Amino acid sequence: MSHSPRRRIAAVVSTALFTLLLAFCFAHVEIEIEGPHGWATSLPTWRIENHWLLDLLWGGRPMTGYHAWVFPFIALFFHFPMVFRGFWSWRAQVRAIACVMLFWVAEDGLWFVLNPAFGLARFDPADVPWHRHWWGPAPTDYWVFGFLCIVLFVLSALPKPRPAVGAAIAARSPRSE
């Protein structure tokens, strides 16, 4: 049975709002961990500063031991409901990926807004060297992943396709051999 459009939209909106709440809380955790030193620059962790794969997959940012663990942790966190319920579907997977994208864009932006050492006044390429690529007032990642997460949320809320009438009749009728 398919849920009504209103119910599907409410589910996406409530999921997105809860994801923003999680991002808000985790931004505060990271502010406590990193203080004024973003991208784990002062943490006692390993770092890979330059590698062609970092340019291709990581926006040119360094890979750190901290990020190597926190990124998969958050991705697994958003998949936990599927494991807990013992249910997986393409829709649930698409929504989980949308949540991961929304979480990281919101968390990173909130880190700057809420961090007393930064604020919006210092949210620019000169003060945020670990974001190497900017489009206008924000890092490129924010625009790309913000757009992709909206597309994925919309896809996750579309109604399930109904089987064609002939396929539905064939599926119900006994096979003649």
Coordinates of C-alpha atoms in Angstrom, one line a residue, residues 5-176:
P5 CA 1.8 12.3 -1.0
R6 CA 1.3 14.4 2.1
R7 CA 2.6 11.6 4.3
R8 CA 5.6 11.0 2.1
I9 CA 6.5 14.7 2.1
A10 CA 6.0 14.9 5.9
A11 CA 8.4 12.0 6.3
V12 CA 11.1 13.7 4.2
V13 CA 10.7 17.0 6.0
S14 CA 10.8 15.4 9.5
T15 CA 13.8 13.4 8.5
A16 CA 15.6 16.5 7.1
L17 CA 14.7 18.5 10.3
F18 CA 16.0 15.7 12.5
T19 CA 19.2 15.5 10.4
L20 CA 19.7 19.2 10.9
L21 CA 19.3 18.8 14.7
L22 CA 21.9 16.0 14.6
A23 CA 24.2 18.4 12.6
F24 CA 23.7 21.1 15.1
C25 CA 24.7 18.9 18.0
F26 CA 27.7 17.4 16.2
A27 CA 28.9 20.9 15.2
H28 CA 29.1 21.7 18.9
V29 CA 31.0 18.4 19.5
E30 CA 33.5 19.3 16.8
I31 CA 33.9 22.9 18.1
E32 CA 34.7 21.4 21.5
I33 CA 37.2 19.0 19.9
E34 CA 38.9 21.3 17.4
G35 CA 38.4 24.8 18.9
P36 CA 39.6 27.5 16.6
H37 CA 41.7 25.0 14.6
G38 CA 39.5 23.6 11.8
W39 CA 39.9 20.4 9.8
A40 CA 41.7 18.7 12.8
T41 CA 44.9 20.8 12.2
S42 CA 45.8 20.7 15.9
L43 CA 44.6 17.2 16.7
P44 CA 47.1 14.4 17.5
T45 CA 46.2 12.5 14.3
W46 CA 47.9 11.4 11.1
R47 CA 47.5 13.6 8.0
I48 CA 48.0 13.2 4.3
E49 CA 48.3 16.7 2.9
N50 CA 48.7 16.1 -0.8
H51 CA 47.6 13.3 -3.0
W52 CA 45.8 13.2 -6.4
L53 CA 43.0 11.1 -4.9
L54 CA 42.4 13.8 -2.3
D55 CA 42.0 16.3 -5.2
L56 CA 39.6 14.0 -7.0
L57 CA 37.5 12.6 -4.1
W58 CA 38.1 14.9 -1.1
G59 CA 37.9 18.5 -2.5
G60 CA 41.7 18.8 -2.1
R61 CA 41.4 18.7 1.7
P62 CA 43.9 16.7 3.7
M63 CA 42.9 13.3 4.9
T64 CA 43.3 12.9 8.7
G65 CA 42.9 9.9 11.0
Y66 CA 40.1 11.8 12.7
H67 CA 38.1 12.2 9.4
A68 CA 39.0 8.7 8.3
W69 CA 36.9 7.4 11.3
V70 CA 34.3 10.1 11.7
F71 CA 33.0 10.0 8.1
P72 CA 32.2 6.3 8.0
F73 CA 30.8 6.5 11.6
I74 CA 28.2 9.1 10.5
A75 CA 27.4 7.2 7.3
L76 CA 26.8 4.0 9.4
F77 CA 24.8 6.0 11.9
F78 CA 22.3 7.0 9.1
H79 CA 22.1 3.3 8.0
F80 CA 21.3 2.1 11.5
P81 CA 17.5 2.3 11.2
M82 CA 17.6 -0.1 8.3
V83 CA 19.7 -2.6 10.3
F84 CA 17.6 -2.1 13.4
R85 CA 14.4 -2.8 11.4
G86 CA 15.9 -5.5 9.3
F87 CA 14.6 -3.7 6.2
W88 CA 16.4 -2.4 3.2
S89 CA 15.1 -0.8 0.1
W90 CA 16.4 1.5 -2.6
R91 CA 14.2 4.3 -1.2
A92 CA 15.6 3.9 2.3
Q93 CA 19.2 3.8 0.9
V94 CA 18.6 6.9 -1.2
R95 CA 17.2 8.7 1.8
A96 CA 20.1 7.6 4.0
I97 CA 22.6 9.0 1.5
A98 CA 20.6 12.3 1.3
C99 CA 20.8 12.5 5.1
V100 CA 24.6 12.0 5.1
M101 CA 25.0 14.8 2.5
L102 CA 22.7 17.1 4.4
F103 CA 24.3 16.3 7.7
W104 CA 27.8 17.2 6.5
V105 CA 26.9 20.3 4.7
A106 CA 24.8 21.6 7.6
E107 CA 27.3 20.5 10.3
D108 CA 30.3 22.1 8.5
G109 CA 28.4 25.3 8.0
L110 CA 27.2 25.4 11.6
W111 CA 30.7 24.8 12.8
F112 CA 31.6 28.2 11.4
V113 CA 28.5 30.0 12.5
L114 CA 28.6 28.6 16.0
N115 CA 32.3 28.6 16.6
P116 CA 33.3 31.7 18.6
A117 CA 36.7 31.7 16.8
F118 CA 35.0 32.1 13.4
G119 CA 31.5 33.2 12.8
L120 CA 30.2 34.3 9.4
A121 CA 32.7 37.2 9.4
R122 CA 35.6 34.7 8.9
F123 CA 33.7 32.3 6.6
D124 CA 35.8 33.0 3.5
P125 CA 38.6 31.4 1.5
A126 CA 41.3 33.4 3.2
D127 CA 40.3 32.2 6.7
V128 CA 39.2 28.7 5.7
P129 CA 42.1 27.3 3.7
W130 CA 41.0 23.6 4.0
H131 CA 38.0 24.4 1.7
R132 CA 40.0 25.0 -1.4
H133 CA 37.2 25.5 -3.9
W134 CA 34.5 28.1 -3.5
W135 CA 31.5 29.2 -5.6
G136 CA 30.5 32.7 -4.4
P137 CA 29.9 32.8 -0.6
A138 CA 30.3 29.1 0.1
P139 CA 32.5 26.1 -0.6
T140 CA 31.8 24.2 -3.8
D141 CA 30.9 21.1 -1.7
Y142 CA 27.9 22.9 -0.1
W143 CA 26.4 23.7 -3.5
V144 CA 27.0 20.3 -5.0
F145 CA 26.0 18.1 -2.1
G146 CA 23.1 20.5 -1.2
F147 CA 21.7 20.1 -4.6
L148 CA 22.3 16.3 -4.7
C149 CA 20.7 15.8 -1.3
I150 CA 17.5 17.7 -2.4
V151 CA 17.4 15.5 -5.5
L152 CA 17.8 12.3 -3.4
F153 CA 15.2 13.4 -0.9
V154 CA 12.7 14.0 -3.7
L155 CA 13.5 10.6 -5.3
S156 CA 13.0 8.9 -1.9
A157 CA 9.5 10.5 -1.6
L158 CA 8.2 9.6 -5.1
P159 CA 5.4 7.1 -5.1
K160 CA 6.3 3.5 -5.9
P161 CA 5.6 2.7 -9.5
R162 CA 2.5 0.6 -10.1
P163 CA 2.9 -2.5 -12.1
A164 CA 1.3 -2.5 -15.5
V165 CA -2.1 -4.1 -15.7
G166 CA -1.0 -7.0 -17.8
A167 CA 1.9 -7.7 -15.4
A168 CA -0.4 -7.6 -12.4
I169 CA -2.9 -10.0 -13.9
A170 CA -0.1 -12.4 -15.0
A171 CA 1.3 -12.3 -11.5
R172 CA -2.0 -13.3 -10.0
S173 CA -3.1 -16.0 -12.4
P174 CA -2.0 -19.6 -12.0
R175 CA 0.6 -20.8 -14.4
S176 CA -0.5 -23.2 -17.0

